[in-house]
mmCIF file of C-alpha atoms in Angstrom:
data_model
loop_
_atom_site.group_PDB
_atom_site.id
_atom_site.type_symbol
_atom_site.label_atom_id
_atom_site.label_comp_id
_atom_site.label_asym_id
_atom_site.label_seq_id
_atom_site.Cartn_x
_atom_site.Cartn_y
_atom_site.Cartn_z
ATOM 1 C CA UNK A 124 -7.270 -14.173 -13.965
ATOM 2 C CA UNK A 125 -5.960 -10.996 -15.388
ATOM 3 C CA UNK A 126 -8.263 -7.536 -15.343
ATOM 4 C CA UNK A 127 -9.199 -6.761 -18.642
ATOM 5 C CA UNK A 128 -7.988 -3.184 -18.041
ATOM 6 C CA UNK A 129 -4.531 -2.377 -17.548
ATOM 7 C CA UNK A 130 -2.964 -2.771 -14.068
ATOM 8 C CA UNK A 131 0.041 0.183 -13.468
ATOM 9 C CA UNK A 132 1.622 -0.295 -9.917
ATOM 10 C CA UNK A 133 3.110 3.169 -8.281
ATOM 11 C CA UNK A 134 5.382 3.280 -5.503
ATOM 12 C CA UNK A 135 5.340 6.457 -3.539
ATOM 13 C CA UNK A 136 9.069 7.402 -2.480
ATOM 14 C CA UNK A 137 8.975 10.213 -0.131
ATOM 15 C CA UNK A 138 12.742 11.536 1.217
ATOM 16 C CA UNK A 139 11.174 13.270 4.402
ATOM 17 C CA UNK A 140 10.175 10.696 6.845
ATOM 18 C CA UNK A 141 9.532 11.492 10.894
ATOM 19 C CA UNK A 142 10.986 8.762 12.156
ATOM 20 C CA UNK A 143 13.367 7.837 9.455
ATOM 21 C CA UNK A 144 14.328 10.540 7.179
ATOM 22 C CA UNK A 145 15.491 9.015 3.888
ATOM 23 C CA UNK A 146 13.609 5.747 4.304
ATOM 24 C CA UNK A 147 13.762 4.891 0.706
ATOM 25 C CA UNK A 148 17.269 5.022 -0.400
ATOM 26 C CA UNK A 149 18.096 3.070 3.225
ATOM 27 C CA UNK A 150 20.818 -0.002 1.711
ATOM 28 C CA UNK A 151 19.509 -3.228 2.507
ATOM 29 C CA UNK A 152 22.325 -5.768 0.746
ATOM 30 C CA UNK A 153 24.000 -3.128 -1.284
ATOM 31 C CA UNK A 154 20.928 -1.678 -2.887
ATOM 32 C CA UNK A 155 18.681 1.326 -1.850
ATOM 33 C CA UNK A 156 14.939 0.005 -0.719
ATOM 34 C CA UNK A 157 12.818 1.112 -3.302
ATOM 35 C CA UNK A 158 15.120 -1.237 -5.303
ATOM 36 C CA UNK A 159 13.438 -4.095 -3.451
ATOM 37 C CA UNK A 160 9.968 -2.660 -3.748
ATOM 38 C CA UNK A 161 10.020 -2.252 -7.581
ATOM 39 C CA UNK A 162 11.845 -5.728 -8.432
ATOM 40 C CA UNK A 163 9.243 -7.464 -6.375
ATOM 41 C CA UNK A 164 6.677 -5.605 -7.777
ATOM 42 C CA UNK A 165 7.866 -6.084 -11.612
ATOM 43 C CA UNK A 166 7.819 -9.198 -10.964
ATOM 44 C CA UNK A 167 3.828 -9.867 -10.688
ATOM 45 C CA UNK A 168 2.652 -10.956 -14.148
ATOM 46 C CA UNK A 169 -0.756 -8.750 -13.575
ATOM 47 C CA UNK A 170 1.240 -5.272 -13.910
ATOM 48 C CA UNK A 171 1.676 -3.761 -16.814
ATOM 49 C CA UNK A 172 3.527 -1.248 -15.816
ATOM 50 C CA UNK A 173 5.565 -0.384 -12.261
ATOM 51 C CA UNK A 174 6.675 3.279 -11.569
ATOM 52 C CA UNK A 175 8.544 5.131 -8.693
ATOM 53 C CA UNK A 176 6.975 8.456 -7.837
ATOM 54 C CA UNK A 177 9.401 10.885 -5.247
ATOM 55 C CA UNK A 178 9.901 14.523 -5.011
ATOM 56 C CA UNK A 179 13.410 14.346 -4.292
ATOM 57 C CA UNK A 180 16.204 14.671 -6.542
ATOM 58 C CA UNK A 181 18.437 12.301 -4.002
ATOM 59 C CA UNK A 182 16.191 9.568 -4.803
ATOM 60 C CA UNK A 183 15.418 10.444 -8.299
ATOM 61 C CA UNK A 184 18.635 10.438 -9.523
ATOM 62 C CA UNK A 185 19.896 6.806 -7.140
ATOM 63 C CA UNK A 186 16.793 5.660 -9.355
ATOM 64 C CA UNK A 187 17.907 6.703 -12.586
ATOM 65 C CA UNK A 188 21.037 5.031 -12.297
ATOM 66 C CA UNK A 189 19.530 1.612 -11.223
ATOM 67 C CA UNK A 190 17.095 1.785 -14.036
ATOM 68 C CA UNK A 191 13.856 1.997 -12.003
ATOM 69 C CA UNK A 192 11.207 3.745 -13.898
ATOM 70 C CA UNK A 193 10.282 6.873 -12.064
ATOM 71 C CA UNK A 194 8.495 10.306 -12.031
ATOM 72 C CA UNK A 195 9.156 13.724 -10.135
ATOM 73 C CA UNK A 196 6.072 14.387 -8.327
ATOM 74 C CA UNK A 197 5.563 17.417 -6.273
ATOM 75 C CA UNK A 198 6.704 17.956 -2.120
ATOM 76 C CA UNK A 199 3.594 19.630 -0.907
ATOM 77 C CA UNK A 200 0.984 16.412 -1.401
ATOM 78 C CA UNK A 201 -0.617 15.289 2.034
ATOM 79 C CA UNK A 202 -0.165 11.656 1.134
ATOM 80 C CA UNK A 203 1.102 9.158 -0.937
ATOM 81 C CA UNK A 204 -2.522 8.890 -2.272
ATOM 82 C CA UNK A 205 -2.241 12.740 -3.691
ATOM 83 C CA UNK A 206 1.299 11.574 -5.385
ATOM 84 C CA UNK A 207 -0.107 8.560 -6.460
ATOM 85 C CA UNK A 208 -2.603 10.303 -8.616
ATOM 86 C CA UNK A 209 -0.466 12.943 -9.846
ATOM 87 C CA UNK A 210 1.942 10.473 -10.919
ATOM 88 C CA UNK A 211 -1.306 8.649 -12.568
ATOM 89 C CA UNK A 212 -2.183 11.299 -14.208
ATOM 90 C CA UNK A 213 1.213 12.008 -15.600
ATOM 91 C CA UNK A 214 1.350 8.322 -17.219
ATOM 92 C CA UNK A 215 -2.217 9.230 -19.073
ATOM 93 C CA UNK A 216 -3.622 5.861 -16.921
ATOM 94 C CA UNK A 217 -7.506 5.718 -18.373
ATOM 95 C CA UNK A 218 -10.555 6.155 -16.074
ATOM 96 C CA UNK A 219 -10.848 2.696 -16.442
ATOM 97 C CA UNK A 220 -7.977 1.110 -15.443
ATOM 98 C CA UNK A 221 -6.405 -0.086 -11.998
ATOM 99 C CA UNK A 222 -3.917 2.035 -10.380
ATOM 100 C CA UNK A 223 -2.279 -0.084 -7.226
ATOM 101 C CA UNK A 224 -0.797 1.390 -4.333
ATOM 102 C CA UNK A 225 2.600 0.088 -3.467
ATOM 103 C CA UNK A 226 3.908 0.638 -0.305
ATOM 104 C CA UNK A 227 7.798 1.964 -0.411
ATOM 105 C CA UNK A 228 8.523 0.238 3.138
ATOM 106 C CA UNK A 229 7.886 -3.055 1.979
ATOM 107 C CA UNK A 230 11.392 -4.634 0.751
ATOM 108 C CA UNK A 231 9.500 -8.087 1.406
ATOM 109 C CA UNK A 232 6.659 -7.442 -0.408
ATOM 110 C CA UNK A 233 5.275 -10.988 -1.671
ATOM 111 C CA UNK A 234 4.217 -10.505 -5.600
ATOM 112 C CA UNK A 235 1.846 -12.789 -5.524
ATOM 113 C CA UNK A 236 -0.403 -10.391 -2.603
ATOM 114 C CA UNK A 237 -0.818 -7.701 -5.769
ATOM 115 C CA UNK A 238 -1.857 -10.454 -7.846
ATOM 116 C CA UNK A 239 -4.415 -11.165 -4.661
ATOM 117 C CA UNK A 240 -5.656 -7.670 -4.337
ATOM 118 C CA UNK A 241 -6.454 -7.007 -8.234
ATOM 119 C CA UNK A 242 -8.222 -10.383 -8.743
ATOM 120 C CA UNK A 243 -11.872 -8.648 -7.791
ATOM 121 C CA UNK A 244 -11.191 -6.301 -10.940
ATOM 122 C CA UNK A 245 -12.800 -8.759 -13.291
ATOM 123 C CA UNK A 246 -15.562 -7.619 -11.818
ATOM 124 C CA UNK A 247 -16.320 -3.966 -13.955
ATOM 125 C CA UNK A 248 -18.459 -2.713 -10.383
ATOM 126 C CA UNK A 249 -15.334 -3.006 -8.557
ATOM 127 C CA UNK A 250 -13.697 0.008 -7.716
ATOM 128 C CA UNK A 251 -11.603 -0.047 -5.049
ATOM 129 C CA UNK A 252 -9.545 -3.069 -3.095
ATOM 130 C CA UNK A 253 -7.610 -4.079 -0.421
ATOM 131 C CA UNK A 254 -5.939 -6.463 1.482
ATOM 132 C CA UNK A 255 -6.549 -8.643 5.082
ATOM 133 C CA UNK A 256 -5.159 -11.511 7.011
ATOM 134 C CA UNK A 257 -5.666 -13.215 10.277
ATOM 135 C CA UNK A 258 -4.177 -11.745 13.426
ATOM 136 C CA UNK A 259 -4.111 -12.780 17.193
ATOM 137 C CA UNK A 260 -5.964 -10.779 19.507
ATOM 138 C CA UNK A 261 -3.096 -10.464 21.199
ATOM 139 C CA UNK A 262 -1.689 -8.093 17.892
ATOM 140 C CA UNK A 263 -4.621 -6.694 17.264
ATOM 141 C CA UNK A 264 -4.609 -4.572 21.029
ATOM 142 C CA UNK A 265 -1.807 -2.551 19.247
ATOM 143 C CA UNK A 266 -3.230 0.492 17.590
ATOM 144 C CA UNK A 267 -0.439 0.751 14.993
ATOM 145 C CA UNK A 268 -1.887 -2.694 13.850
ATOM 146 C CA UNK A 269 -5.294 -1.609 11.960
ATOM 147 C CA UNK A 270 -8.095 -4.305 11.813
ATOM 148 C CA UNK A 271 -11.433 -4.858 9.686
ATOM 149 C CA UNK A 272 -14.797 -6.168 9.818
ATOM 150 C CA UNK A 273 -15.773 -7.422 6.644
ATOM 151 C CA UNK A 274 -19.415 -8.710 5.527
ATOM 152 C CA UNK A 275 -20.083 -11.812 3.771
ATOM 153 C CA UNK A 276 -19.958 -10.069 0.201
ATOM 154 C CA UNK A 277 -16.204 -8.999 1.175
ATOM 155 C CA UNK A 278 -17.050 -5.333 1.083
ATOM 156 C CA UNK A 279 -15.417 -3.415 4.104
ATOM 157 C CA UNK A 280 -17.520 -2.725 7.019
ATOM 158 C CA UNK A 281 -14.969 -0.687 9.398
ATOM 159 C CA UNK A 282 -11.397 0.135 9.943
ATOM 160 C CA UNK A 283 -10.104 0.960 13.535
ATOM 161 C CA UNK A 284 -6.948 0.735 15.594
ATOM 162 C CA UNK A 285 -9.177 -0.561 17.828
ATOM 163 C CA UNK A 286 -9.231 -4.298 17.847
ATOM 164 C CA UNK A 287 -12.428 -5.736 15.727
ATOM 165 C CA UNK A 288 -15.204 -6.846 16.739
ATOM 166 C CA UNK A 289 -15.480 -5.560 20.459
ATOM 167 C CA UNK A 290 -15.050 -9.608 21.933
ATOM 168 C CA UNK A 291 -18.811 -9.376 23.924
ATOM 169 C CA UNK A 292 -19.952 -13.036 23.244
ATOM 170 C CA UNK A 293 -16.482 -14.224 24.595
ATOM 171 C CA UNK A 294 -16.527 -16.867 21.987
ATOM 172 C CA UNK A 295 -13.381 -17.329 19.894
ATOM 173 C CA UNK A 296 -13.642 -15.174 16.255
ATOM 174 C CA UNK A 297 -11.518 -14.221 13.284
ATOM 175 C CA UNK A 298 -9.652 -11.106 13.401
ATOM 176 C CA UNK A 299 -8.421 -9.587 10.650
ATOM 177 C CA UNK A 300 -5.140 -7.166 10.388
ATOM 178 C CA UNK A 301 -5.533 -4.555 7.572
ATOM 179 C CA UNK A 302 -1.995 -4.857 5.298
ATOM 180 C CA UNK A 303 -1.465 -1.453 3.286
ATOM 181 C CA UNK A 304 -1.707 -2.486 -0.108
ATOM 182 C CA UNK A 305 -4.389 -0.482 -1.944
ATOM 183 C CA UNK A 306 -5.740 -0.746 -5.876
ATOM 184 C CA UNK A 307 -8.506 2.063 -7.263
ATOM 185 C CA UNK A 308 -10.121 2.484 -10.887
ATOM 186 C CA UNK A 309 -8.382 5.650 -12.334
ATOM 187 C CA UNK A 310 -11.803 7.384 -11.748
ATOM 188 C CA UNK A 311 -12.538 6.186 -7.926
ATOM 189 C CA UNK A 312 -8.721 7.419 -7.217
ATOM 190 C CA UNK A 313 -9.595 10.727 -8.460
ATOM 191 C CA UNK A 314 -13.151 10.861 -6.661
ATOM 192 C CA UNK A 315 -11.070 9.598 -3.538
ATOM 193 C CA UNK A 316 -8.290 12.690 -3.915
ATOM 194 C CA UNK A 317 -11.510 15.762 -4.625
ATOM 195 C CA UNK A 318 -13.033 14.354 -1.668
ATOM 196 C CA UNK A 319 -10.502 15.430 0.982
ATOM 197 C CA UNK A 320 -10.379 14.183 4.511
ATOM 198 C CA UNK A 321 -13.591 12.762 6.867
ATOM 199 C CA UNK A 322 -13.983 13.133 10.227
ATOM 200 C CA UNK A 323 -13.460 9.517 11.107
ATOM 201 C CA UNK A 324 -10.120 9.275 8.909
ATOM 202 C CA UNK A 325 -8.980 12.300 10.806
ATOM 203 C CA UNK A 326 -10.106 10.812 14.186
ATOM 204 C CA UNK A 327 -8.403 7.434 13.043
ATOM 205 C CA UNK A 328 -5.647 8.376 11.240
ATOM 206 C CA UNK A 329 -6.940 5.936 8.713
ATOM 207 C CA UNK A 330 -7.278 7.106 4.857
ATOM 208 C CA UNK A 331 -9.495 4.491 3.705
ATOM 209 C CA UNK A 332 -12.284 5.605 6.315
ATOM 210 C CA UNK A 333 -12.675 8.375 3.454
ATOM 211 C CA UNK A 334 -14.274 6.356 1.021
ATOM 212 C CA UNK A 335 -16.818 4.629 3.831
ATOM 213 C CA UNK A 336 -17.992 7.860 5.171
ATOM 214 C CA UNK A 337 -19.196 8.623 1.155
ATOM 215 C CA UNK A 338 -20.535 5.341 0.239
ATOM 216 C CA UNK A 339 -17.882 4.138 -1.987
ATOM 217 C CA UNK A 340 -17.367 0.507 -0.836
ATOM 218 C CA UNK A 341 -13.965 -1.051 -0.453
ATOM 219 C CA UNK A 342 -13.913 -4.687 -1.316
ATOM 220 C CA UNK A 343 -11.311 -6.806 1.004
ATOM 221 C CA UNK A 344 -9.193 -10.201 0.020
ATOM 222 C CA UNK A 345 -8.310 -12.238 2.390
ATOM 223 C CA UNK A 346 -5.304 -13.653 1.981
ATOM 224 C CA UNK A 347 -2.619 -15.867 4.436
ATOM 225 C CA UNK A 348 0.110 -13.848 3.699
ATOM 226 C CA UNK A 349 2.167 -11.100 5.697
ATOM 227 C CA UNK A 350 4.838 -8.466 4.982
ATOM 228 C CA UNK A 351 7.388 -6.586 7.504
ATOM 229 C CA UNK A 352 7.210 -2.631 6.844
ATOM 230 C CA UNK A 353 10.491 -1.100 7.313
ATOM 231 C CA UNK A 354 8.821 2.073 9.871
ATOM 232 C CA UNK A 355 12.406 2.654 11.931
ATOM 233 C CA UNK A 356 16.081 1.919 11.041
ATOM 234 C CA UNK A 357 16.311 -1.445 13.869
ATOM 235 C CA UNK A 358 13.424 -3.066 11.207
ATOM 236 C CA UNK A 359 16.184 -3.018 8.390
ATOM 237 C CA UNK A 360 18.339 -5.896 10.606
ATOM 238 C CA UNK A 361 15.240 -8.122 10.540
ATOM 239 C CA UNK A 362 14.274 -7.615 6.857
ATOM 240 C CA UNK A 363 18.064 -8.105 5.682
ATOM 241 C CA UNK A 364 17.859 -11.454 8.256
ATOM 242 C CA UNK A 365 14.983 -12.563 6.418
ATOM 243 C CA UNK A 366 16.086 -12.156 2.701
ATOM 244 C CA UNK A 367 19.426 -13.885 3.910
ATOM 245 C CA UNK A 368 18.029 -16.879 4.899
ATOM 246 C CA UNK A 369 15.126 -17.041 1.901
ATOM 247 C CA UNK A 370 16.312 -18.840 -1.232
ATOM 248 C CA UNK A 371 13.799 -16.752 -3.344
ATOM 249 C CA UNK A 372 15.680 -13.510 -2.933
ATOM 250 C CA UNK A 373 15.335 -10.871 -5.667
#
């Protein structure tokens, strides 16, 4: 089922990258990969409204010429979060509706994971969302892979690069990998950016640790699929492998 308020998707698109400067005009099958990102993206039925937010004229431009909605945003934001909202703010999205953050890295991105992650929206006491799936424990000992504990409501209990739970019953358990899709009411993204960085998102590296430290709870769907981020240039052979051997290519 559909929110009742309006659902805008933004993609940040950020030129400087420390391992892979450029990232999101990198060609995978003769088109730049933000290119993927939004066509996968317009393509779920619960956006209204999909939007490509950069700060560089490079990729502003490539955009233009592709017809992908986008917005100049500034250079000096600390994360996508930060351009996310300005970006918001510059579409006029209301305090009540659902702003979704979607990653630029993922040319794979399933549509059907957004329509996942802004299901709990029906709910008007939902504020902020993200996604899960099961992992090995074998993946989760790899502190680029984030896991969760979640509590029988769904809400969010922890995020770590640590693998979750600590295994002390030796009994076999659920482990769930955190996947970097994000949606927030207009006003909880907002309350999220005036906050500023916690102690444990700066000791984890983690973001959403912000909104835990302050109370604001984070509910989590659990869902069976996965994506493949695109964090170096070797990940581009693998993702280009993968779209030529799918029949449900963009």
């Amino acid at each position: 089922m559909k929110p009742a308020a309006p659902c805008v998707g933004i993609i940040p698109a950020r030129y400087q990258s420390t391992r892979f400067p450029g990232k999101p005009l990198a060609d995978i099958l003769g088109k730049p990969m933000f290119w993927h990102v939004y066509q996968r993206a317009k393509s779920c039925p619960q956006l209204d409204q999909v939007v490509l937010a950069t700060d560089d004229q490079r990729i502003y431009e490539t955009a233009r010429s592709l017809d992908v909605a986008v917005i100049m945003t500034r250079s000096d934001h600390p994360s996508g979060t930060d351009r996310i909202l300005e970006a918001a703010k510059k579409l006029q999205v209301p305090d009540s509706a659902v702003v979704v953050n979607v990653q630029g890295d993922e040319p794979l991105l399933d549509p059907a994971m957004i329509t996942t992650l802004v299901a709990p929206f029906t709910d008007a006491a939902i504020g902020v969302t993200t996604l899960a799936h099961p992992i090995s424990p074998e993946a989760a000992q790899n502190p680029n892979r984030v896991t969760v504990v979640v509590s029988k409501s769904g809400r969010g209990l922890y995020f770590s690069r640590a693998k979750l739970p600590f295994d002390a019953s030796g009994e076999d358990h659920a482990i769930y990998g955190h996947i970097g899709l994000y949606a927030y009411r207009m006003r909880h993204l907002k309350r999220f950016v005036a906050l500023g960085p916690t102690l444990l998102e700066k000791v984890e590296r983690l973001e959403m640790l912000r909104l835990l430290e302050n109370d604001i709870p984070i509910h989590v769907q659990i869902t069976d699929a996965a994506t493949l981020g695109v964090d170096h240039p070797d990940d581009l052979t693998r993702v280009v492998e993968i779209m030529r051997a799918t029949t449900d290519r963009i």
